[in-house]
């Protein structure tokens, strides 16, 4: 954070690199409107365009663009900003970026826009993390998880939990702030409320592994004897001809990898050399690499034509699915296994479902609209809040005073506060006075 | 120069401030509107209570007077919250308010270097931004190097009883007019606060058989560390309850309340609501508790704790008479609300010196607090710091890990206050180590360094700590229930008293030594956990921000935070981080800049 400064004008391409119909370049920083104005020919001078309005014109004879102007305090960063919508050709975009650099603007560092937004109080930590993940998120489903958080849904859910813990705290504190004869005699420690909120925290924190799956993706390795059809499946899943497919055994000598998506889960897919004894030095090295890949895999798809092709050392593993390929040729596996044919398309849908199910076994399945914890910082805070509340229950159970139990509850509250902002003693007093009629 | 220090006001803050200055050898004058009202307990006739009891013991440890005053004049003692954990237990005592006040005045009169004078201060005299004296109503101009301002509720005070209102600081006592306006002109932010008090009724008109009797504890734990024991005849309090009829009377007449009718604009305390507030805010409550407390040993007047009100007197009479035991109560003084000027404490340094006028210190209710103990501890700190400054010594600023006093003053000068500020245990983050029983260990040395604490007191503390270590050794070398006694004491259900049945040598130690040892052993693990937080806290306090720091030079701080920083002028990064509404991101930026 220390290396970033906030007193100059930064720019960055806001849409992905590549050829699209349109591209958006974002500019942010004090007096960026003034600075760009001399290079932009339009009916209304750039400096006179109202905040939040667009203007059409010619940018330095490079392209005809639409500029959206945000005066001080507007825009994503909370600073003066401009968004340039230009034609999406790579050459155009490149030319504009070079031009911006030339007139003294600076290419933004990674996350720098978000940092500025955060610094100007435009978003809290939860939101800025969500933005960072949105930028990184690789497929549609994980993008919807990010977008939802941006709306503040996660914030709302954590605020609810925080409120519940705050009320527990208030119930404890009111008994420490007021004497026995001034408070309800049967208050004690709110055990039921604590159990309830523990459940809520637990549900939310368990979505972390799902979140991780959807944002970081899974590593799937294709394995099996030579010529079992691994490369055909690989090409099918990638939807392109990447691996050379031939009836000759040992065609694939080293592993190759590709990126695809299975029911929204980003997948890094590896096609490996067929496993067999070989005298070919190169092929042998390929096989050795295949084995170490297998150990790092989240999921192994083991392809075979017959039962006797199975290698129990691999197929007995928990994260292995046995797939009998070439069902069009009459392959029949034992009951409970999966059969596919790339040529006829038989069994492929079932296989995809099975992959998703298997990957989600460690993580609860993600319904569209479910809340997802994606950053390990948030997970860590929730874990600590959970443990602190469990310890509050235990301490209360063994008969320790409320003064000790209060330390645990405060710790839980502070941990949640690391996500949503600090909980002050005034918050606690506010909660006490709104819920309890105390004071003489 | 007439005096080195002038203290304005003879309330609980003024008493401590003037004693602290005179005792450290400074020629001191206390100016008060009425020499007959020194140390008056104008509301509740009690000292101490949760968190407040800690303040009293801290005042005592630093060499203040309040603990000694209440030990001598109490008529009932109770240790509160015994069932809720030792760290939050606190002593509270009913005072004989007449002897309390008399003893306070006597103590001031007997103090060397201290003069008392009856007059009303109407203006502060300054020279080049520095205080140089005061001007009084009768035209005196008295010069001094330092002034401590402790005017309480008297600045532009106005009392309200239903439709009646009158310029007064307390019922029957004139307000101090003019000073508030002069301070406004000098650039002080002056706000309005409100507080209230209930009616006093005649004891012989009560039906005590219809009320619950509340006696004091058998064992009295002295407030002052100098007293080993206090023996007193105790007088009981009485408990009764409001009922639906009481609430109906209040609801029917709520329009005649100056508060609900809109006559009072100042903000009242939420923690000490009037009975009309309680009835309006918690409609579904069937009853509210009322404590009937004696005002003194030689008086018939009883204080109706829980029935504070500013409703008209006929309404007060009606609702009081609807309560069991009070059917025939004869009202001697009505309850009333008082609205008064206070000075924004954000304009103070942590030493309680004004940022606007050098050598002017402000303490007590004037700073927006409420309560005798809150006032007294500020008076003491203002007095100590006035004295230290005149002696060219560094100010004594207690931090949040050292004392409730530190919490209170840090809150005031960092966050300000919008309602009368009362101390609560929940305001103190490190309360496991801020217990009433160890206030002496935390503060006696500091009081000694400031010149207030006697050698004798310091010696007494050393004895106590030594004895406690001996007692720990005794436990280490004995067993209890087949376990090492020191280990066994850590279990919640084991107490030293129980152990003393099988290890009689424990009884050789004084109660205060036993208490210290027991709590230290029981809390050790939790205190160690807290120590880590304390360390983090101290690290932020160590990063000092100079008084002439240029806030405009820090890039990347939000405008809102920048304004707040400029207003509060925090002296450390820690203090900056506690300013309400300052964003964590701004603190990070500030940290990066300071490093």
Tab-separated table of N, CA and C in Angstrom, chain A residues 1-2 4-7 118-123 125 169 172-185 187-188 388 391 395 398-404 406-408 410-411 414 422 424-426 428-440, chain B residues 44 50 78-88 92 214 239 270-273 278 281-282 285 288-289 291 293 305-308 400 411 415 419 422 424-429 431-432 492-493 523 526 529-530 533 555-558 577 583 585-586 588-589 592:
chain	number	residue	atom	x	y	z
A	1	UNK	N	0.835	-1.197	0.000
A	1	UNK	CA	0.000	0.000	0.000
A	1	UNK	C	0.871	1.249	0.000
A	2	UNK	N	1.994	1.136	0.695
A	2	UNK	CA	2.856	2.284	0.873
A	2	UNK	C	3.385	2.849	-0.441
A	4	UNK	N	1.900	3.041	-3.304
A	4	UNK	CA	0.917	3.771	-4.098
A	4	UNK	C	0.755	5.199	-3.611
A	5	UNK	N	0.635	6.070	-4.557
A	5	UNK	CA	0.342	7.454	-4.185
A	5	UNK	C	-1.040	7.779	-4.715
A	6	UNK	N	-1.617	8.862	-4.210
A	6	UNK	CA	-2.971	9.149	-4.658
A	6	UNK	C	-3.073	10.544	-5.246
A	7	UNK	N	-1.914	11.145	-5.538
A	7	UNK	CA	-1.974	12.532	-5.991
A	7	UNK	C	-1.752	12.684	-7.495
A	118	UNK	N	-11.262	2.627	-1.636
A	118	UNK	CA	-11.224	2.298	-0.216
A	118	UNK	C	-10.702	3.489	0.594
A	119	UNK	N	-9.653	4.105	0.074
A	119	UNK	CA	-9.059	5.236	0.772
A	119	UNK	C	-10.006	6.415	0.859
A	120	UNK	N	-10.842	6.565	-0.144
A	120	UNK	CA	-11.773	7.683	-0.107
A	120	UNK	C	-13.093	7.274	0.518
A	121	UNK	N	-13.060	6.115	1.169
A	121	UNK	CA	-14.232	5.699	1.934
A	121	UNK	C	-15.389	5.270	1.063
A	122	UNK	N	-15.125	4.962	-0.239
A	122	UNK	CA	-16.208	4.577	-1.129
A	122	UNK	C	-16.679	3.149	-0.856
A	123	UNK	N	-15.852	2.345	-0.252
A	123	UNK	CA	-16.280	0.987	0.035
A	123	UNK	C	-15.547	0.476	1.257
A	125	UNK	N	-13.990	-2.840	3.593
A	125	UNK	CA	-13.080	-3.912	3.200
A	125	UNK	C	-13.770	-5.070	2.482
A	169	UNK	N	-23.800	-9.588	23.900
A	169	UNK	CA	-22.870	-8.746	24.669
A	169	UNK	C	-23.657	-7.804	25.577
A	172	UNK	N	-24.994	-9.441	28.602
A	172	UNK	CA	-23.948	-9.683	29.594
A	172	UNK	C	-23.547	-8.360	30.260
A	173	UNK	N	-23.307	-7.361	29.429
A	173	UNK	CA	-22.779	-6.103	29.951
A	173	UNK	C	-23.764	-5.381	30.866
A	174	UNK	N	-25.032	-5.488	30.552
A	174	UNK	CA	-26.007	-4.769	31.389
A	174	UNK	C	-25.928	-5.289	32.819
A	175	UNK	N	-25.548	-6.556	32.943
A	175	UNK	CA	-25.451	-7.135	34.284
A	175	UNK	C	-24.142	-6.759	34.967
A	176	UNK	N	-23.197	-6.289	34.159
A	176	UNK	CA	-21.945	-5.817	34.744
A	176	UNK	C	-22.007	-4.319	35.020
A	177	UNK	N	-22.843	-3.622	34.247
A	177	UNK	CA	-22.966	-2.182	34.424
A	177	UNK	C	-23.976	-1.814	35.504
A	178	UNK	N	-24.905	-2.711	35.765
A	178	UNK	CA	-25.928	-2.420	36.770
A	178	UNK	C	-25.934	-3.521	37.816
A	179	UNK	N	-26.257	-3.141	39.040
A	179	UNK	CA	-26.185	-4.077	40.162
A	179	UNK	C	-27.309	-5.102	40.098
A	180	UNK	N	-27.133	-6.171	40.859
A	180	UNK	CA	-28.120	-7.266	40.888
A	180	UNK	C	-29.531	-6.753	41.121
A	181	UNK	N	-29.663	-5.801	42.050
A	181	UNK	CA	-31.028	-5.375	42.408
A	181	UNK	C	-31.609	-4.392	41.398
A	182	UNK	N	-30.820	-4.043	40.368
A	182	UNK	CA	-31.349	-3.095	39.382
A	182	UNK	C	-31.736	-3.769	38.076
A	183	UNK	N	-31.310	-5.023	37.883
A	183	UNK	CA	-31.611	-5.700	36.617
A	183	UNK	C	-32.532	-6.883	36.876
A	184	UNK	N	-33.122	-7.390	35.822
A	184	UNK	CA	-33.965	-8.569	35.925
A	184	UNK	C	-33.152	-9.697	36.563
A	185	UNK	N	-33.708	-10.367	37.548
A	185	UNK	CA	-32.916	-11.368	38.255
A	185	UNK	C	-32.556	-12.584	37.401
A	187	UNK	N	-31.729	-12.879	34.165
A	187	UNK	CA	-31.073	-12.668	32.878
A	187	UNK	C	-30.013	-13.736	32.588
A	188	UNK	N	-28.977	-13.795	33.401
A	188	UNK	CA	-27.930	-14.787	33.222
A	188	UNK	C	-27.231	-14.662	31.879
A	388	UNK	N	-14.496	-18.212	19.795
A	388	UNK	CA	-14.653	-17.380	20.994
A	388	UNK	C	-16.021	-17.620	21.631
A	391	UNK	N	-16.120	-20.876	23.387
A	391	UNK	CA	-15.439	-20.774	24.671
A	391	UNK	C	-16.288	-20.003	25.691
A	395	UNK	N	-17.095	-21.561	29.268
A	395	UNK	CA	-16.773	-20.847	30.504
A	395	UNK	C	-18.012	-20.623	31.359
A	398	UNK	N	-18.905	-23.992	33.111
A	398	UNK	CA	-18.153	-24.448	34.281
A	398	UNK	C	-18.245	-23.455	35.435
A	399	UNK	N	-19.093	-22.443	35.264
A	399	UNK	CA	-19.402	-21.585	36.403
A	399	UNK	C	-18.493	-20.393	36.588
A	400	UNK	N	-17.783	-19.995	35.530
A	400	UNK	CA	-16.975	-18.778	35.648
A	400	UNK	C	-17.890	-17.564	35.600
A	401	UNK	N	-17.430	-16.478	36.173
A	401	UNK	CA	-18.255	-15.275	36.261
A	401	UNK	C	-18.485	-14.627	34.904
A	402	UNK	N	-19.499	-13.767	34.855
A	402	UNK	CA	-19.813	-13.077	33.602
A	402	UNK	C	-18.671	-12.167	33.163
A	403	UNK	N	-17.831	-11.741	34.121
A	403	UNK	CA	-16.725	-10.868	33.733
A	403	UNK	C	-15.741	-11.583	32.803
A	404	UNK	N	-15.570	-12.906	33.025
A	404	UNK	CA	-14.691	-13.692	32.150
A	404	UNK	C	-15.409	-14.009	30.834
A	406	UNK	N	-17.587	-12.410	29.416
A	406	UNK	CA	-17.667	-11.186	28.604
A	406	UNK	C	-16.424	-11.012	27.732
A	407	UNK	N	-15.270	-11.481	28.223
A	407	UNK	CA	-14.029	-11.359	27.442
A	407	UNK	C	-14.154	-12.166	26.147
A	408	UNK	N	-14.745	-13.365	26.263
A	408	UNK	CA	-14.937	-14.207	25.074
A	408	UNK	C	-15.885	-13.542	24.076
A	410	UNK	N	-16.607	-10.461	23.761
A	410	UNK	CA	-15.983	-9.275	23.171
A	410	UNK	C	-15.019	-9.689	22.050
A	411	UNK	N	-14.326	-10.804	22.273
A	411	UNK	CA	-13.397	-11.281	21.256
A	411	UNK	C	-14.143	-11.658	19.976
A	414	UNK	N	-15.136	-8.469	18.269
A	414	UNK	CA	-13.991	-7.824	17.620
A	414	UNK	C	-13.616	-8.530	16.317
A	422	UNK	N	-15.085	-1.686	13.231
A	422	UNK	CA	-14.922	-1.905	14.652
A	422	UNK	C	-16.205	-1.708	15.457
A	424	UNK	N	-17.560	-0.387	18.853
A	424	UNK	CA	-17.078	0.478	19.927
A	424	UNK	C	-17.900	0.271	21.191
A	425	UNK	N	-17.391	0.752	22.306
A	425	UNK	CA	-18.142	0.621	23.548
A	425	UNK	C	-19.463	1.389	23.447
A	426	UNK	N	-19.469	2.434	22.635
A	426	UNK	CA	-20.727	3.161	22.455
A	426	UNK	C	-21.787	2.287	21.799
A	428	UNK	N	-22.093	-0.863	22.224
A	428	UNK	CA	-22.590	-1.764	23.263
A	428	UNK	C	-23.572	-1.028	24.164
A	429	UNK	N	-23.204	0.188	24.564
A	429	UNK	CA	-24.107	0.962	25.424
A	429	UNK	C	-25.418	1.268	24.707
A	430	UNK	N	-25.327	1.602	23.411
A	430	UNK	CA	-26.553	1.860	22.646
A	430	UNK	C	-27.471	0.654	22.703
A	431	UNK	N	-26.869	-0.526	22.520
A	431	UNK	CA	-27.670	-1.748	22.522
A	431	UNK	C	-28.286	-1.979	23.905
A	432	UNK	N	-27.511	-1.708	24.947
A	432	UNK	CA	-28.046	-1.880	26.307
A	432	UNK	C	-29.259	-0.978	26.519
A	433	UNK	N	-29.098	0.302	26.187
A	433	UNK	CA	-30.170	1.237	26.508
A	433	UNK	C	-31.396	1.056	25.634
A	434	UNK	N	-31.199	0.473	24.453
A	434	UNK	CA	-32.377	0.277	23.617
A	434	UNK	C	-33.122	-0.980	24.025
A	435	UNK	N	-32.457	-1.897	24.738
A	435	UNK	CA	-33.119	-3.158	25.056
A	435	UNK	C	-33.522	-3.305	26.508
A	436	UNK	N	-32.819	-2.628	27.393
A	436	UNK	CA	-33.115	-2.826	28.805
A	436	UNK	C	-33.544	-1.511	29.444
A	437	UNK	N	-34.535	-1.624	30.312
A	437	UNK	CA	-34.953	-0.442	31.059
A	437	UNK	C	-34.157	-0.432	32.343
A	438	UNK	N	-33.064	0.290	32.375
A	438	UNK	CA	-32.205	0.294	33.545
A	438	UNK	C	-31.910	1.724	33.983
A	439	UNK	N	-31.463	1.860	35.194
A	439	UNK	CA	-31.094	3.174	35.707
A	439	UNK	C	-32.124	3.676	36.675
A	440	UNK	N	-31.614	4.285	37.712
A	440	UNK	CA	-32.529	4.728	38.750
A	440	UNK	C	-32.825	6.213	38.582
B	44	UNK	N	-28.239	11.905	44.504
B	44	UNK	CA	-28.275	10.657	45.243
B	44	UNK	C	-27.346	10.700	46.472
B	50	UNK	N	-21.148	0.531	40.715
B	50	UNK	CA	-20.360	-0.152	39.689
B	50	UNK	C	-19.560	0.874	38.885
B	78	UNK	N	-22.570	-1.601	50.828
B	78	UNK	CA	-22.826	-2.864	50.120
B	78	UNK	C	-21.768	-3.095	49.046
B	79	UNK	N	-21.359	-4.361	48.880
B	79	UNK	CA	-20.478	-4.718	47.776
B	79	UNK	C	-21.401	-5.210	46.662
B	80	UNK	N	-21.413	-4.521	45.530
B	80	UNK	CA	-22.352	-4.871	44.452
B	80	UNK	C	-21.778	-5.946	43.524
B	81	UNK	N	-22.674	-6.697	42.915
B	81	UNK	CA	-22.319	-7.687	41.890
B	81	UNK	C	-21.382	-8.799	42.367
B	82	UNK	N	-21.596	-9.231	43.604
B	82	UNK	CA	-20.777	-10.329	44.113
B	82	UNK	C	-20.964	-11.588	43.279
B	83	UNK	N	-22.162	-11.746	42.694
B	83	UNK	CA	-22.453	-12.977	41.973
B	83	UNK	C	-21.961	-12.944	40.535
B	84	UNK	N	-21.439	-11.821	40.087
B	84	UNK	CA	-21.164	-11.700	38.649
B	84	UNK	C	-19.685	-11.625	38.315
B	85	UNK	N	-18.868	-12.086	39.205
B	85	UNK	CA	-17.442	-12.115	38.894
B	85	UNK	C	-16.695	-11.031	39.638
B	86	UNK	N	-15.585	-11.404	40.228
B	86	UNK	CA	-14.805	-10.492	41.071
B	86	UNK	C	-14.340	-9.230	40.341
B	87	UNK	N	-14.085	-9.333	39.049
B	87	UNK	CA	-13.510	-8.184	38.355
B	87	UNK	C	-14.492	-7.037	38.238
B	88	UNK	N	-15.774	-7.314	38.395
B	88	UNK	CA	-16.740	-6.232	38.222
B	88	UNK	C	-17.484	-5.921	39.516
B	92	UNK	N	-20.272	0.283	47.266
B	92	UNK	CA	-21.165	1.432	47.208
B	92	UNK	C	-21.610	1.738	48.625
B	214	UNK	N	-33.845	-3.334	52.794
B	214	UNK	CA	-32.529	-3.674	52.232
B	214	UNK	C	-31.451	-3.203	53.201
B	239	UNK	N	-37.240	-0.941	49.535
B	239	UNK	CA	-37.531	-1.128	48.103
B	239	UNK	C	-39.036	-1.265	47.897
B	270	UNK	N	-29.267	8.718	29.264
B	270	UNK	CA	-30.128	7.559	29.006
B	270	UNK	C	-30.075	6.568	30.146
B	271	UNK	N	-28.935	6.578	30.860
B	271	UNK	CA	-28.741	5.566	31.902
B	271	UNK	C	-29.415	5.957	33.196
B	272	UNK	N	-29.899	7.190	33.283
B	272	UNK	CA	-30.465	7.672	34.533
B	272	UNK	C	-31.775	8.362	34.171
B	273	UNK	N	-32.695	7.599	33.549
B	273	UNK	CA	-33.886	8.226	32.978
B	273	UNK	C	-34.854	8.674	34.069
B	278	UNK	N	-38.974	6.381	31.548
B	278	UNK	CA	-39.051	4.919	31.631
B	278	UNK	C	-40.441	4.439	31.239
B	281	UNK	N	-40.889	4.984	27.373
B	281	UNK	CA	-40.050	4.176	26.489
B	281	UNK	C	-40.304	2.691	26.622
B	282	UNK	N	-40.646	2.250	27.821
B	282	UNK	CA	-40.884	0.818	28.022
B	282	UNK	C	-42.324	0.611	28.482
B	285	UNK	N	-43.577	-2.596	30.379
B	285	UNK	CA	-43.095	-2.942	31.712
B	285	UNK	C	-44.216	-2.733	32.726
B	288	UNK	N	-41.691	-0.565	37.842
B	288	UNK	CA	-40.307	-0.118	37.946
B	288	UNK	C	-39.948	-0.035	39.421
B	289	UNK	N	-38.661	-0.360	39.684
B	289	UNK	CA	-38.217	-0.429	41.055
B	289	UNK	C	-37.948	0.964	41.639
B	291	UNK	N	-36.068	2.736	45.065
B	291	UNK	CA	-35.294	2.571	46.295
B	291	UNK	C	-35.521	3.808	47.161
B	293	UNK	N	-34.136	5.815	50.067
B	293	UNK	CA	-32.833	5.857	50.743
B	293	UNK	C	-32.739	7.044	51.695
B	305	UNK	N	-35.002	7.038	44.981
B	305	UNK	CA	-34.150	6.636	43.867
B	305	UNK	C	-34.942	5.829	42.840
B	306	UNK	N	-35.021	6.325	41.602
B	306	UNK	CA	-35.803	5.658	40.560
B	306	UNK	C	-37.021	6.475	40.151
B	307	UNK	N	-37.283	7.554	40.886
B	307	UNK	CA	-38.479	8.357	40.588
B	307	UNK	C	-38.119	9.790	40.196
B	308	UNK	N	-36.940	9.956	39.628
B	308	UNK	CA	-36.544	11.274	39.165
B	308	UNK	C	-37.607	11.810	38.203
B	400	UNK	N	-5.729	4.057	29.091
B	400	UNK	CA	-6.899	3.189	29.264
B	400	UNK	C	-6.558	1.856	29.915
B	411	UNK	N	-11.886	9.163	26.859
B	411	UNK	CA	-13.179	9.246	26.161
B	411	UNK	C	-13.599	10.700	25.972
B	415	UNK	N	-13.518	11.628	22.201
B	415	UNK	CA	-14.816	11.447	21.557
B	415	UNK	C	-15.813	12.544	21.900
B	419	UNK	N	-24.292	13.391	25.780
B	419	UNK	CA	-25.187	13.262	26.929
B	419	UNK	C	-24.299	13.274	28.161
B	422	UNK	N	-21.379	9.116	32.039
B	422	UNK	CA	-21.221	8.387	33.283
B	422	UNK	C	-20.255	7.238	33.053
B	424	UNK	N	-18.997	3.526	33.070
B	424	UNK	CA	-19.555	2.168	33.075
B	424	UNK	C	-18.407	1.182	32.989
B	425	UNK	N	-18.600	0.004	33.543
B	425	UNK	CA	-17.534	-0.995	33.409
B	425	UNK	C	-17.340	-1.339	31.944
B	426	UNK	N	-18.426	-1.300	31.159
B	426	UNK	CA	-18.286	-1.701	29.762
B	426	UNK	C	-17.494	-0.696	28.935
B	427	UNK	N	-17.208	0.473	29.490
B	427	UNK	CA	-16.366	1.413	28.751
B	427	UNK	C	-14.889	1.022	28.846
B	428	UNK	N	-14.560	0.203	29.835
B	428	UNK	CA	-13.151	-0.136	30.066
B	428	UNK	C	-12.817	-1.453	29.386
B	429	UNK	N	-11.894	-1.402	28.415
B	429	UNK	CA	-11.537	-2.599	27.658
B	429	UNK	C	-10.761	-3.598	28.500
B	431	UNK	N	-10.782	-4.348	31.853
B	431	UNK	CA	-11.278	-4.232	33.218
B	431	UNK	C	-10.857	-5.387	34.119
B	432	UNK	N	-10.410	-6.509	33.532
B	432	UNK	CA	-9.952	-7.600	34.388
B	432	UNK	C	-8.770	-7.142	35.235
B	492	UNK	N	-13.087	-22.390	39.724
B	492	UNK	CA	-14.051	-21.353	40.079
B	492	UNK	C	-14.711	-21.589	41.444
B	493	UNK	N	-14.914	-22.861	41.805
B	493	UNK	CA	-15.702	-23.100	43.016
B	493	UNK	C	-14.864	-23.042	44.296
B	523	UNK	N	-7.329	-15.115	38.117
B	523	UNK	CA	-7.422	-14.400	36.838
B	523	UNK	C	-6.155	-14.486	35.998
B	526	UNK	N	-6.378	-15.262	32.296
B	526	UNK	CA	-7.173	-14.307	31.517
B	526	UNK	C	-6.463	-12.968	31.416
B	529	UNK	N	-3.910	-13.164	28.824
B	529	UNK	CA	-4.521	-13.011	27.511
B	529	UNK	C	-4.749	-11.528	27.226
B	530	UNK	N	-5.205	-10.820	28.254
B	530	UNK	CA	-5.483	-9.405	28.084
B	530	UNK	C	-4.182	-8.612	27.893
B	533	UNK	N	-3.379	-7.870	24.420
B	533	UNK	CA	-4.140	-6.740	23.870
B	533	UNK	C	-3.568	-5.428	24.389
B	555	UNK	N	-1.239	13.014	2.686
B	555	UNK	CA	-2.039	12.767	1.491
B	555	UNK	C	-2.890	11.515	1.671
B	556	UNK	N	-4.085	11.538	1.139
B	556	UNK	CA	-4.882	10.323	1.107
B	556	UNK	C	-5.831	10.145	2.271
B	557	UNK	N	-5.910	11.122	3.176
B	557	UNK	CA	-6.866	11.034	4.285
B	557	UNK	C	-8.177	11.691	3.849
B	558	UNK	N	-9.290	11.087	4.200
B	558	UNK	CA	-10.572	11.669	3.803
B	558	UNK	C	-10.753	13.017	4.506
B	577	UNK	N	-6.923	6.821	16.565
B	577	UNK	CA	-7.744	5.699	16.113
B	577	UNK	C	-9.043	5.594	16.902
B	583	UNK	N	-12.073	6.633	9.846
B	583	UNK	CA	-12.005	5.337	9.164
B	583	UNK	C	-10.666	4.634	9.390
B	585	UNK	N	-9.008	3.041	7.311
B	585	UNK	CA	-8.105	3.304	6.195
B	585	UNK	C	-7.292	4.567	6.443
B	586	UNK	N	-7.934	5.570	7.049
B	586	UNK	CA	-7.233	6.818	7.318
B	586	UNK	C	-6.147	6.619	8.361
B	588	UNK	N	-4.512	3.840	8.757
B	588	UNK	CA	-3.425	3.141	8.059
B	588	UNK	C	-2.560	4.130	7.295
B	589	UNK	N	-3.211	5.046	6.615
B	589	UNK	CA	-2.475	6.058	5.862
B	589	UNK	C	-1.633	6.900	6.813
B	592	UNK	N	1.378	4.990	8.017
B	592	UNK	CA	2.411	4.951	6.995
B	592	UNK	C	3.160	6.277	6.953
